[in-house]
CSV table of N, CA and C and ligand atoms in Angstrom, one decimal:
chain,number,residue,atom,x,y,z
X,1,ALA,N,78.1,95.3,99.5
X,1,ALA,CA,79.4,95.3,99.0
X,1,ALA,C,79.9,93.9,98.9
X,2,LEU,N,80.9,93.7,98.0
X,2,LEU,CA,81.6,92.4,97.9
X,2,LEU,C,82.9,92.5,98.7
X,3,MET,N,83.5,91.3,98.9
X,3,MET,CA,84.8,91.3,99.6
X,3,MET,C,85.7,90.3,98.9
X,4,ILE,N,87.0,90.5,99.2
X,4,ILE,CA,88.0,89.6,98.6
X,4,ILE,C,88.5,88.7,99.7
X,5,THR,N,88.5,87.4,99.5
X,5,THR,CA,89.0,86.5,100.5
X,5,THR,C,90.5,86.2,100.4
X,6,ASP,N,91.0,85.5,101.4
X,6,ASP,CA,92.5,85.3,101.4
X,6,ASP,C,92.9,84.3,100.3
X,7,GLU,N,92.0,83.8,99.5
X,7,GLU,CA,92.4,83.0,98.3
X,7,GLU,C,92.9,83.8,97.2
X,8,CYS,N,92.8,85.2,97.3
X,8,CYS,CA,93.3,86.1,96.3
X,8,CYS,C,94.8,85.8,96.0
X,9,ILE,N,95.1,85.7,94.7
X,9,ILE,CA,96.5,85.5,94.3
X,9,ILE,C,97.2,86.7,93.8
X,10,ASN,N,96.6,87.9,94.1
X,10,ASN,CA,97.2,89.2,93.7
X,10,ASN,C,97.5,89.3,92.2
X,11,CYS,N,96.6,88.9,91.4
X,11,CYS,CA,96.8,88.9,90.0
X,11,CYS,C,96.6,90.3,89.3
X,12,ASP,N,95.8,91.2,90.1
X,12,ASP,CA,95.6,92.5,89.6
X,12,ASP,C,94.6,92.6,88.4
X,13,VAL,N,93.9,91.6,88.2
X,13,VAL,CA,93.0,91.6,87.0
X,13,VAL,C,91.7,92.4,87.4
X,14,CYS,N,91.3,92.3,88.6
X,14,CYS,CA,90.0,93.0,89.0
X,14,CYS,C,90.1,94.5,89.1
X,15,GLU,N,91.3,95.0,89.6
X,15,GLU,CA,91.4,96.4,90.0
X,15,GLU,C,91.0,97.3,88.9
X,16,PRO,N,91.5,97.1,87.6
X,16,PRO,CA,91.1,98.1,86.6
X,16,PRO,C,89.7,97.9,86.1
X,17,GLU,N,89.0,96.8,86.4
X,17,GLU,CA,87.7,96.6,85.9
X,17,GLU,C,86.6,97.3,86.8
X,18,CYS,N,87.0,97.8,88.0
X,18,CYS,CA,86.0,98.4,88.9
X,18,CYS,C,85.6,99.8,88.5
X,19,PRO,N,84.3,100.0,88.2
X,19,PRO,CA,83.9,101.3,87.7
X,19,PRO,C,83.9,102.4,88.8
X,20,ASN,N,84.1,101.9,90.1
X,20,ASN,CA,84.0,102.8,91.2
X,20,ASN,C,85.4,103.0,91.9
X,21,ASN,N,86.4,102.4,91.3
X,21,ASN,CA,87.8,102.5,91.9
X,21,ASN,C,87.7,102.0,93.4
X,22,ALA,N,86.9,101.0,93.6
X,22,ALA,CA,86.8,100.5,95.0
X,22,ALA,C,87.8,99.4,95.3
X,23,ILE,N,88.6,98.9,94.3
X,23,ILE,CA,89.6,97.9,94.6
X,23,ILE,C,91.0,98.5,94.6
X,24,SER,N,91.7,98.0,95.6
X,24,SER,CA,93.1,98.5,95.7
X,24,SER,C,94.0,97.3,96.2
X,25,GLN,N,95.3,97.5,96.1
X,25,GLN,CA,96.2,96.5,96.6
X,25,GLN,C,96.4,96.7,98.1
X,26,GLY,N,96.1,95.7,98.9
X,26,GLY,CA,96.2,95.9,100.3
X,26,GLY,C,97.6,95.4,100.7
X,27,GLU,N,97.8,95.2,102.0
X,27,GLU,CA,99.1,94.7,102.5
X,27,GLU,C,99.5,93.3,102.0
X,28,GLU,N,98.5,92.4,102.0
X,28,GLU,CA,98.8,91.1,101.6
X,28,GLU,C,98.0,90.7,100.4
X,29,ILE,N,96.7,91.1,100.3
X,29,ILE,CA,95.9,90.8,99.1
X,29,ILE,C,95.1,92.0,98.7
X,30,TYR,N,94.4,91.9,97.6
X,30,TYR,CA,93.6,93.0,97.1
X,30,TYR,C,92.4,93.2,98.1
X,31,VAL,N,92.0,94.5,98.2
X,31,VAL,CA,90.9,94.7,99.1
X,31,VAL,C,89.8,95.6,98.4
X,32,ILE,N,88.6,95.5,98.9
X,32,ILE,CA,87.5,96.3,98.3
X,32,ILE,C,87.0,97.3,99.4
X,33,ASP,N,86.9,98.5,99.1
X,33,ASP,CA,86.4,99.5,100.0
X,33,ASP,C,84.9,99.4,100.0
X,34,PRO,N,84.3,99.0,101.1
X,34,PRO,CA,82.8,98.8,101.1
X,34,PRO,C,82.0,100.1,100.9
X,35,ASN,N,82.7,101.2,101.1
X,35,ASN,CA,82.0,102.5,100.9
X,35,ASN,C,81.9,102.9,99.4
X,36,LEU,N,82.7,102.2,98.6
X,36,LEU,CA,82.7,102.5,97.2
X,36,LEU,C,82.1,101.4,96.3
X,37,CYS,N,82.0,100.2,96.9
X,37,CYS,CA,81.5,99.1,96.1
X,37,CYS,C,80.0,99.1,96.0
X,38,THR,N,79.4,99.3,94.8
X,38,THR,CA,78.0,99.3,94.7
X,38,THR,C,77.5,97.9,94.1
X,39,GLN,N,78.4,96.9,94.1
X,39,GLN,CA,78.2,95.6,93.5
X,39,GLN,C,77.9,95.9,92.0
X,40,CYS,N,78.5,97.0,91.5
X,40,CYS,CA,78.4,97.4,90.1
X,40,CYS,C,77.0,98.0,89.7
X,41,VAL,N,76.1,98.1,90.7
X,41,VAL,CA,74.8,98.8,90.5
X,41,VAL,C,75.1,100.2,89.9
X,42,GLY,N,74.3,100.5,88.9
X,42,GLY,CA,74.5,101.8,88.2
X,42,GLY,C,75.4,101.8,87.0
X,43,HIS,N,76.2,100.7,86.9
X,43,HIS,CA,77.2,100.6,85.8
X,43,HIS,C,77.0,99.3,85.0
X,44,TYR,N,76.9,98.2,85.7
X,44,TYR,CA,76.8,96.9,85.0
X,44,TYR,C,75.8,96.0,85.6
X,45,ASP,N,75.3,95.0,84.9
X,45,ASP,CA,74.3,94.1,85.4
X,45,ASP,C,75.0,93.1,86.4
X,46,GLU,N,76.3,92.8,86.2
X,46,GLU,CA,77.0,91.8,87.0
X,46,GLU,C,78.2,92.5,87.6
X,47,PRO,N,78.5,92.1,88.8
X,47,PRO,CA,79.8,92.6,89.4
X,47,PRO,C,81.0,92.2,88.5
X,48,GLN,N,81.7,93.3,88.0
X,48,GLN,CA,82.7,93.0,87.0
X,48,GLN,C,83.9,92.3,87.6
X,49,CYS,N,84.2,92.6,88.9
X,49,CYS,CA,85.4,91.9,89.5
X,49,CYS,C,85.1,90.4,89.6
X,50,GLN,N,83.9,90.0,90.0
X,50,GLN,CA,83.6,88.6,90.1
X,50,GLN,C,83.7,87.9,88.7
X,51,GLN,N,83.4,88.7,87.7
X,51,GLN,CA,83.4,88.1,86.3
X,51,GLN,C,84.8,87.8,85.9
X,52,VAL,N,85.8,88.6,86.3
X,52,VAL,CA,87.2,88.4,85.8
X,52,VAL,C,88.1,87.6,86.8
X,53,CYS,N,87.7,87.5,88.0
X,53,CYS,CA,88.6,86.9,89.0
X,53,CYS,C,88.9,85.4,88.6
X,54,PRO,N,90.1,85.0,88.4
X,54,PRO,CA,90.4,83.7,88.0
X,54,PRO,C,90.3,82.6,89.1
X,55,VAL,N,90.3,83.0,90.3
X,55,VAL,CA,90.2,82.1,91.4
X,55,VAL,C,88.8,82.2,92.2
X,56,ASP,N,88.0,83.1,91.7
X,56,ASP,CA,86.6,83.1,92.2
X,56,ASP,C,86.6,83.4,93.7
X,57,CYS,N,87.3,84.4,94.1
X,57,CYS,CA,87.5,84.7,95.6
X,57,CYS,C,86.8,86.0,96.0
X,58,ILE,N,85.7,86.4,95.3
X,58,ILE,CA,85.1,87.7,95.6
X,58,ILE,C,83.6,87.4,95.9
X,59,PRO,N,83.3,87.0,97.1
X,59,PRO,CA,81.9,86.8,97.5
X,59,PRO,C,81.2,88.1,98.1
X,60,LEU,N,80.0,88.0,98.4
X,60,LEU,CA,79.3,89.0,99.1
X,60,LEU,C,79.9,89.2,100.5
X,61,ASP,N,80.0,90.4,100.9
X,61,ASP,CA,80.6,90.7,102.2
X,61,ASP,C,79.4,90.6,103.2
X,62,PRO,N,79.4,89.6,104.1
X,62,PRO,CA,78.3,89.4,105.0
X,62,PRO,C,78.2,90.6,106.0
X,63,SER,N,79.2,91.3,106.2
X,63,SER,CA,79.1,92.4,107.2
X,63,SER,C,78.7,93.7,106.5
X,64,HIS,N,78.5,93.7,105.1
X,64,HIS,CA,78.0,94.8,104.4
X,64,HIS,C,77.0,94.4,103.4
X,65,GLU,N,75.9,93.8,104.0
X,65,GLU,CA,74.8,93.4,103.1
X,65,GLU,C,73.9,94.6,102.8
X,66,GLU,N,73.5,94.8,101.6
X,66,GLU,CA,72.7,96.0,101.2
X,66,GLU,C,71.6,95.6,100.2
X,67,THR,N,70.5,96.4,100.3
X,67,THR,CA,69.5,96.1,99.3
X,67,THR,C,69.8,96.8,98.0
X,68,GLN,N,69.1,96.4,96.9
X,68,GLN,CA,69.4,97.1,95.6
X,68,GLN,C,69.2,98.6,95.7
X,69,GLU,N,68.2,99.0,96.5
X,69,GLU,CA,68.0,100.4,96.7
X,69,GLU,C,69.1,101.1,97.4
X,70,GLN,N,69.7,100.5,98.4
X,70,GLN,CA,70.8,101.1,99.1
X,70,GLN,C,72.0,101.2,98.2
X,71,LEU,N,72.2,100.1,97.4
X,71,LEU,CA,73.3,100.1,96.4
X,71,LEU,C,73.2,101.2,95.4
X,72,HIS,N,71.9,101.4,95.0
X,72,HIS,CA,71.7,102.5,94.0
X,72,HIS,C,71.9,103.9,94.6
X,73,GLU,N,71.5,104.0,95.9
X,73,GLU,CA,71.8,105.3,96.5
X,73,GLU,C,73.3,105.6,96.7
X,74,LYS,N,74.0,104.5,97.0
X,74,LYS,CA,75.5,104.7,97.1
X,74,LYS,C,76.0,105.1,95.7
X,75,TYR,N,75.5,104.5,94.7
X,75,TYR,CA,76.0,104.8,93.3
X,75,TYR,C,75.7,106.3,93.0
X,76,LEU,N,74.5,106.8,93.4
X,76,LEU,CA,74.2,108.2,93.2
X,76,LEU,C,75.1,109.1,94.0
X,77,LYS,N,75.4,108.8,95.2
X,77,LYS,CA,76.3,109.6,96.0
X,77,LYS,C,77.7,109.7,95.5
X,78,ILE,N,78.2,108.5,95.0
X,78,ILE,CA,79.5,108.5,94.4
X,78,ILE,C,79.6,109.3,93.1
X,79,SER,N,78.5,109.1,92.3
X,79,SER,CA,78.5,109.9,91.0
X,79,SER,C,78.5,111.4,91.3
X,80,ALA,N,77.8,111.8,92.3
X,80,ALA,CA,77.7,113.2,92.6
X,80,ALA,C,79.0,113.8,93.0
X,81,LYS,N,79.8,113.0,93.6
X,81,LYS,CA,81.2,113.5,94.0
X,81,LYS,C,82.2,113.5,92.9
X,82,ALA,N,81.9,112.6,91.9
X,82,ALA,CA,82.9,112.4,90.9
X,82,ALA,C,83.0,113.6,89.9
S,101,SF4,FE1,84.0,97.3,92.0
S,101,SF4,FE2,81.8,96.2,91.0
S,101,SF4,FE3,83.6,94.7,92.2
S,101,SF4,FE4,82.2,96.3,93.7
S,101,SF4,S1,81.4,94.6,92.5
S,101,SF4,S2,84.4,96.0,93.8
S,101,SF4,S3,81.9,98.1,92.3
S,101,SF4,S4,83.8,95.8,90.3
S,102,SF4,FE1,92.7,88.8,93.7
S,102,SF4,FE2,90.8,87.8,92.2
S,102,SF4,FE3,91.4,90.4,92.1
S,102,SF4,FE4,93.1,88.6,91.1
S,102,SF4,S1,91.1,89.1,90.4
S,102,SF4,S2,93.7,90.4,92.5
S,102,SF4,S3,92.8,86.9,92.5
S,102,SF4,S4,90.6,89.3,93.9
């Protein structure tokens, strides 16, 4: 999963771009739900939020590192529920 750092300026550009609805407005900055973020695996070649963020504050979440396979499995689980 990716994460949003405190450099976030609350511009709201990333939220509608997420195919998994993993991004929401938190108390101070926008946040990514690691259970829903597939790093866009299953939908796009590149993480869409990273592409649009004007301040480049969406790195990999070091506490939620996953393999491509794990990300793909998460994508399948989320799609099954949708
Ligand atoms: Fe959503 Fe993709 Fe960003 Fe993860 S990487 S939060 S799935 S847009
Ligand atoms: Fe924050 Fe970047 Fe999302 Fe804007 S695009 S809300 S700065 S994380």
